[in-house]
Short mmCIF file of C-alpha atoms and ligand atoms in Angstrom, two decimals:
data_model
loop_
_atom_site.label_atom_id
_atom_site.label_comp_id
_atom_site.label_asym_id
_atom_site.label_seq_id
_atom_site.Cartn_x
_atom_site.Cartn_y
_atom_site.Cartn_z
CA MET A 1 -0.04 0.01 0.11
CA THR A 2 1.25 3.14 -0.79
CA LYS A 3 0.75 6.36 1.62
CA ILE A 4 0.16 9.78 0.09
CA ILE A 5 -0.84 13.10 1.23
CA LEU A 6 -2.95 14.91 -1.50
CA ASP A 7 -1.99 18.89 -1.70
CA THR A 8 -5.05 20.33 -3.59
CA ASP A 9 -7.04 23.47 -4.56
CA PRO A 10 -10.83 21.81 -5.00
CA GLY A 11 -11.53 22.42 -7.97
CA HIS A 12 -13.78 19.87 -9.79
CA ASP A 13 -10.82 17.58 -11.21
CA ASP A 14 -9.29 17.81 -7.57
CA ALA A 15 -12.43 16.56 -5.78
CA ILE A 16 -12.44 13.53 -8.25
CA ALA A 17 -8.89 13.14 -7.84
CA LEU A 18 -9.60 12.64 -3.96
CA LEU A 19 -12.60 10.29 -4.51
CA LEU A 20 -10.26 8.21 -6.63
CA ALA A 21 -7.79 7.79 -3.94
CA LEU A 22 -10.06 7.24 -1.48
CA ALA A 23 -11.76 4.33 -3.65
CA SER A 24 -8.28 2.82 -4.01
CA PRO A 25 -7.24 -0.03 -1.76
CA GLU A 26 -3.66 0.51 -3.15
CA LEU A 27 -3.33 4.00 -1.46
CA GLU A 28 -3.61 5.31 2.15
CA VAL A 29 -4.66 8.79 2.34
CA LEU A 30 -2.91 10.33 5.40
CA GLY A 31 -4.13 13.51 4.87
CA VAL A 32 -5.34 16.43 2.64
CA THR A 33 -3.67 19.61 2.58
CA THR A 34 -5.22 22.84 0.92
CA VAL A 35 -3.74 25.56 -0.91
CA SER A 36 -5.14 28.57 -2.94
CA GLY A 37 -5.21 28.06 -6.54
CA ASN A 38 -8.68 27.23 -8.26
CA GLN A 39 -10.57 29.36 -5.59
CA THR A 40 -9.27 31.07 -2.28
CA LEU A 41 -7.80 29.14 0.39
CA GLU A 42 -11.00 29.57 2.35
CA LYS A 43 -13.15 28.01 -0.35
CA THR A 44 -10.89 25.34 -1.40
CA THR A 45 -10.37 24.11 2.19
CA ALA A 46 -14.30 24.12 2.50
CA ASN A 47 -14.55 22.11 -0.87
CA ALA A 48 -11.96 19.42 0.57
CA LEU A 49 -14.16 18.98 3.81
CA LYS A 50 -17.34 18.94 1.80
CA ILE A 51 -15.89 16.06 -0.27
CA LEU A 52 -14.79 13.94 2.64
CA GLU A 53 -17.95 14.47 4.59
CA PHE A 54 -20.02 13.43 1.45
CA VAL A 55 -18.23 9.91 1.50
CA GLU A 56 -17.99 9.64 5.05
CA ARG A 57 -14.17 9.99 5.40
CA THR A 58 -14.07 12.85 7.82
CA ASP A 59 -11.13 10.59 9.42
CA VAL A 60 -8.93 11.91 6.71
CA PRO A 61 -7.15 15.07 8.21
CA VAL A 62 -7.43 18.11 6.49
CA HIS A 63 -4.83 20.75 6.98
CA VAL A 64 -4.33 24.35 5.93
CA GLY A 65 -1.74 25.48 3.80
CA ALA A 66 -0.76 28.89 1.93
CA PRO A 67 -3.20 31.61 1.26
CA ARG A 68 -1.29 32.89 -1.69
CA PRO A 69 1.48 32.24 -3.87
CA LEU A 70 5.08 33.00 -2.98
CA VAL A 71 5.29 36.12 -5.11
CA ARG A 72 2.32 36.84 -7.42
CA GLU A 73 -1.01 37.79 -6.10
CA GLN A 74 -3.36 35.05 -5.69
CA TRP A 75 -5.92 34.65 -8.54
CA ALA A 76 -8.52 32.17 -8.62
CA ALA A 77 -9.86 30.35 -11.80
CA ALA A 78 -13.32 30.76 -11.19
CA TYR A 79 -13.92 30.78 -14.86
CA VAL A 80 -13.31 27.26 -14.75
CA HIS A 81 -14.58 26.18 -11.31
CA GLY A 82 -17.12 28.73 -10.39
CA GLU A 83 -17.27 30.93 -7.65
CA SER A 84 -17.35 28.47 -5.01
CA GLY A 85 -14.71 26.27 -6.66
CA LEU A 86 -17.15 23.59 -7.12
CA ASP A 87 -20.06 24.88 -8.34
CA GLY A 88 -22.67 22.62 -9.84
CA PRO A 89 -23.72 20.22 -7.00
CA ASP A 90 -25.50 21.61 -4.13
CA LEU A 91 -22.90 20.51 -1.36
CA PRO A 92 -23.91 21.54 2.28
CA ASP A 93 -21.54 24.06 4.19
CA PRO A 94 -18.93 21.76 6.01
CA LYS A 95 -19.91 20.64 9.54
CA THR A 96 -16.15 19.60 10.39
CA ASP A 97 -13.23 21.58 10.73
CA PRO A 98 -9.71 21.54 9.74
CA ARG A 99 -7.26 20.22 11.87
CA LYS A 100 -4.93 22.42 14.13
CA GLY A 101 -1.18 23.01 12.73
CA HIS A 102 -0.21 24.38 9.10
CA ALA A 103 -0.23 22.09 6.22
CA ILE A 104 3.69 22.15 5.66
CA ASP A 105 4.23 21.12 9.27
CA PHE A 106 1.64 18.18 8.84
CA ILE A 107 3.48 17.25 5.76
CA ALA A 108 7.01 17.63 7.34
CA ALA A 109 5.71 15.03 10.45
CA GLN A 110 4.12 12.51 8.30
CA VAL A 111 7.45 12.41 5.81
CA GLU A 112 9.28 11.96 9.32
CA GLU A 113 6.91 9.08 10.39
CA HIS A 114 6.27 7.19 7.18
CA ASP A 115 8.93 5.93 5.19
CA GLY A 116 8.07 5.95 1.21
CA LEU A 117 5.41 8.65 1.72
CA VAL A 118 4.40 9.83 -1.86
CA LEU A 119 3.21 13.68 -1.96
CA VAL A 120 0.77 14.25 -4.91
CA PRO A 121 0.25 17.86 -5.22
CA VAL A 122 -2.38 18.94 -7.69
CA GLY A 123 -2.64 22.62 -7.47
CA PRO A 124 -0.04 25.47 -7.27
CA LEU A 125 3.03 24.17 -5.42
CA THR A 126 3.23 26.86 -2.77
CA ASN A 127 2.88 24.51 0.15
CA ILE A 128 5.72 22.21 -1.25
CA GLY A 129 8.05 25.00 -1.84
CA LEU A 130 7.21 26.47 1.80
CA LEU A 131 8.05 22.90 3.13
CA LEU A 132 11.25 22.86 1.45
CA ALA A 133 12.39 26.05 2.60
CA LYS A 134 11.09 25.88 6.06
CA TYR A 135 12.71 22.32 6.55
CA PRO A 136 16.04 22.26 4.91
CA GLY A 137 17.29 18.35 4.24
CA ILE A 138 13.54 17.22 4.23
CA GLU A 139 14.19 16.48 0.41
CA SER A 140 16.36 13.44 1.24
CA ARG A 141 13.34 11.81 3.18
CA ILE A 142 10.35 12.31 0.46
CA ALA A 143 10.32 9.42 -1.54
CA ARG A 144 8.37 10.66 -4.48
CA ILE A 145 6.44 13.65 -5.63
CA VAL A 146 3.96 12.94 -8.29
CA LEU A 147 2.28 16.45 -9.36
CA MET A 148 -0.35 17.50 -11.79
CA GLY A 149 1.18 20.38 -13.59
CA GLY A 150 3.19 21.94 -16.25
CA SER A 151 3.46 20.87 -20.13
CA ILE A 152 5.72 20.20 -22.79
CA ALA A 153 3.94 21.82 -25.26
CA GLU A 154 1.13 24.81 -24.79
CA GLY A 155 -0.44 26.00 -21.83
CA ASN A 156 -3.84 26.28 -20.75
CA VAL A 157 -3.96 29.57 -18.31
CA THR A 158 -1.65 31.35 -20.88
CA PRO A 159 -0.38 30.26 -24.48
CA ALA A 160 2.92 29.36 -22.54
CA ALA A 161 1.95 27.98 -19.00
CA GLU A 162 -0.09 25.54 -17.43
CA PHE A 163 -2.37 26.86 -14.36
CA ASN A 164 -0.66 25.29 -11.26
CA ILE A 165 2.87 26.34 -12.34
CA TRP A 166 1.84 29.74 -13.53
CA ALA A 167 0.00 30.49 -10.36
CA ASP A 168 3.44 29.89 -8.58
CA PRO A 169 6.11 29.49 -10.61
CA GLU A 170 8.81 30.25 -7.72
CA ALA A 171 7.71 27.21 -5.61
CA ALA A 172 7.44 25.10 -8.61
CA HIS A 173 11.13 25.99 -9.50
CA ARG A 174 11.94 25.17 -6.10
CA VAL A 175 10.65 21.67 -6.53
CA PHE A 176 12.19 20.93 -9.84
CA THR A 177 15.35 21.80 -8.60
CA SER A 178 15.12 19.98 -5.33
CA GLY A 179 16.67 16.53 -6.30
CA ILE A 180 13.43 14.85 -5.41
CA ASP A 181 11.86 11.87 -7.48
CA VAL A 182 9.39 14.05 -9.38
CA THR A 183 6.86 13.01 -11.87
CA MET A 184 5.33 15.75 -13.87
CA VAL A 185 1.77 14.50 -15.07
CA GLY A 186 1.22 17.71 -17.61
CA LEU A 187 -1.28 18.90 -20.16
CA ASP A 188 0.35 16.72 -22.79
CA VAL A 189 -1.07 13.68 -21.14
CA THR A 190 -4.16 15.00 -19.07
CA HIS A 191 -5.37 16.52 -22.64
CA LYS A 192 -5.45 13.20 -24.12
CA ALA A 193 -7.41 11.41 -21.61
CA LEU A 194 -10.55 13.18 -21.87
CA LEU A 195 -13.56 11.81 -19.80
CA LEU A 196 -16.26 11.44 -22.18
CA THR A 197 -19.92 12.14 -21.57
CA ASP A 198 -20.97 8.77 -22.01
CA LYS A 199 -18.68 7.52 -19.58
CA VAL A 200 -20.17 9.88 -17.16
CA ASP A 201 -23.57 8.78 -18.07
CA GLU A 202 -22.74 5.48 -16.75
CA LEU A 203 -21.39 6.92 -13.46
CA ARG A 204 -24.84 9.18 -13.28
CA ALA A 205 -26.95 5.98 -12.53
CA ALA A 206 -24.26 4.65 -10.38
CA GLY A 207 -25.18 5.87 -6.96
CA ARG A 208 -24.88 9.00 -5.02
CA VAL A 209 -20.96 9.21 -5.48
CA GLY A 210 -21.64 8.67 -9.26
CA SER A 211 -24.26 11.27 -9.18
CA LEU A 212 -22.35 13.74 -7.60
CA VAL A 213 -19.35 13.17 -10.10
CA ALA A 214 -21.86 13.39 -12.96
CA GLN A 215 -22.96 16.78 -11.24
CA LEU A 216 -19.38 18.02 -11.07
CA TYR A 217 -18.50 17.02 -14.38
CA ASP A 218 -21.81 18.59 -15.94
CA PHE A 219 -20.61 22.22 -14.78
CA TYR A 220 -17.14 21.43 -15.55
CA HIS A 221 -17.60 20.11 -18.91
CA GLU A 222 -19.76 23.11 -19.92
CA ARG A 223 -16.91 25.30 -19.21
CA HIS A 224 -14.47 23.02 -21.31
CA VAL A 225 -16.96 22.92 -24.19
CA ARG A 226 -16.86 26.76 -24.28
CA MET A 227 -13.11 27.09 -24.26
CA TYR A 228 -12.02 24.06 -26.49
CA GLY A 229 -15.16 22.40 -28.19
CA TRP A 230 -14.03 18.63 -27.17
CA GLU A 231 -16.39 15.85 -26.43
CA GLY A 232 -15.01 15.52 -23.12
CA SER A 233 -12.95 17.14 -20.24
CA PRO A 234 -9.72 16.73 -18.69
CA VAL A 235 -9.92 15.25 -15.28
CA HIS A 236 -6.34 16.51 -14.73
CA ASP A 237 -5.77 15.72 -11.23
CA ALA A 238 -7.20 12.31 -11.49
CA LEU A 239 -4.59 11.04 -13.91
CA ALA A 240 -2.02 12.18 -11.34
CA VAL A 241 -3.36 10.14 -8.61
CA ALA A 242 -4.29 6.90 -11.21
CA HIS A 243 -0.49 7.10 -12.07
CA VAL A 244 0.50 6.79 -8.41
CA ILE A 245 -1.89 3.75 -8.43
CA ARG A 246 -0.61 2.13 -11.61
CA GLY A 247 1.98 3.28 -13.61
CA ASP A 248 0.72 2.06 -16.78
CA PHE A 249 -1.66 4.82 -17.89
CA VAL A 250 0.95 7.37 -18.21
CA GLU A 251 4.22 6.88 -20.23
CA THR A 252 7.00 9.12 -18.95
CA GLU A 253 10.28 10.09 -20.08
CA HIS A 254 13.18 11.28 -17.86
CA ARG A 255 13.93 14.95 -19.03
CA HIS A 256 15.19 18.07 -17.76
CA VAL A 257 12.39 20.52 -16.82
CA GLN A 258 13.27 24.26 -16.11
CA VAL A 259 10.42 26.54 -15.00
CA ASP A 260 10.16 30.25 -16.27
CA ILE A 261 9.95 32.64 -13.17
CA GLY A 262 10.75 35.57 -15.45
CA PRO A 263 7.83 38.11 -16.70
CA GLU A 264 4.97 37.27 -19.13
CA PRO A 265 4.54 35.89 -21.65
CA GLY A 266 6.65 32.83 -20.85
CA ARG A 267 6.15 33.16 -17.09
CA GLY A 268 5.26 29.83 -15.60
CA ARG A 269 6.07 27.95 -18.76
CA THR A 270 7.87 24.50 -18.21
CA TYR A 271 10.61 24.03 -20.62
CA VAL A 272 10.96 20.31 -21.01
CA ASP A 273 14.10 19.26 -22.96
CA LEU A 274 12.74 16.24 -24.47
CA TRP A 275 15.22 16.01 -27.12
CA LYS A 276 18.02 16.25 -24.65
CA ARG A 277 19.62 19.35 -26.47
CA THR A 278 20.67 21.19 -23.11
CA GLY A 279 22.75 18.69 -21.69
CA ASN A 280 21.22 19.32 -18.14
CA GLU A 281 20.78 16.24 -15.95
CA PRO A 282 17.16 14.96 -16.26
CA ASN A 283 15.01 16.26 -13.05
CA ALA A 284 11.74 14.79 -13.65
CA HIS A 285 9.70 11.90 -15.15
CA VAL A 286 7.73 13.94 -17.66
CA GLY A 287 4.17 12.27 -19.14
CA VAL A 288 4.33 11.95 -22.77
CA GLY A 289 1.77 9.40 -23.43
CA VAL A 290 -1.33 8.10 -21.89
CA ASN A 291 -3.88 5.46 -22.28
CA GLY A 292 -6.80 7.72 -21.93
CA PRO A 293 -9.69 5.09 -22.32
CA GLY A 294 -8.05 2.69 -20.22
CA PHE A 295 -7.54 5.54 -17.38
CA THR A 296 -11.32 6.86 -17.92
CA GLN A 297 -12.46 3.23 -17.42
CA PHE A 298 -10.48 2.65 -14.20
CA LEU A 299 -11.81 6.10 -12.86
CA VAL A 300 -15.42 5.57 -13.60
CA GLN A 301 -15.18 1.54 -12.09
CA ARG A 302 -13.24 3.06 -9.12
CA LEU A 303 -15.66 5.99 -8.67
CA ALA A 304 -18.63 3.61 -8.99
CA SER A 305 -17.52 1.33 -6.38
CA LEU A 306 -18.24 4.11 -3.75
CA GLY A 307 -21.69 3.58 -3.86
O1 RIB B 401 -4.18 23.15 -15.23
C1 RIB B 401 -5.01 22.38 -14.50
C2 RIB B 401 -4.65 22.47 -13.24
O2 RIB B 401 -5.16 23.52 -12.76
C3 RIB B 401 -5.52 21.30 -12.24
O3 RIB B 401 -5.03 20.91 -11.09
C4 RIB B 401 -6.86 22.05 -11.90
O4 RIB B 401 -7.48 21.83 -10.85
C5 RIB B 401 -6.41 23.56 -11.97
O5 RIB B 401 -5.86 23.75 -10.52
CA1 CA B 402 -5.89 21.34 -8.78
#
């Protein structure tokens, strides 16, 4: 069993990623840490609590992290996730509270306690950057980071940059230069693993969790159809979690990645040395291929198992 901490900014795909993790016996979710990103920290934290309450998993601790990126101002992706960050389903306000203690102190303590712990950041990397700054040397005790972020090719929030990296490029730079075993599940693979409406229809009738996911998808998909005109929508964060469960959905190449921490228009871009032109040592396993149908079938089956 792999022990993980999900660092997240729910967010529709974050919520689905959390549900996948909870539905998977291969994983033990030691905790959820929240960060600002898709919405404000207050809203992303409330959304994490809502999801855990919905599936009666309030045993999983939630610890609150950074309210804003290291350098740029906080900027919510409301155009994708709505004002609540989880628009669509009518989820009640959370009745539970986050646990005491900052997210990075919780992560540090869990890294010390659990060898082989995998950090799964699926939002801006602010908490992870702060963790590495506050706990020098912890790099050697973090077994692996599997993050959703970046892209070899085009961006999504700007032509150059994917949202999670763009939101906090300095934190991302810290992560990619840390020497930790980093896997980058970027847009090049998430955009080729679209969840199609007919697969969601299978979920819609598959119980209360399936119905919740279908309602999340309906809102999220409508935004994506407007932006991209695609038949399906990318469940970015769930693909990162799926890669921790089974490494055969996403094909990776070990390459050097540099984060652009300069000004726009390149700010937040991940320069992936795909053809090894720079001579720089590889520092990340970068997603280059994906079995999209295999992943979405797996995702739907696992989500349906939650009842
Ligand atoms: O670019 C996709 C990423 O940005 C996902 O993590 C999504 O939740 C948003 O945070
Ligand atoms: Ca996210």
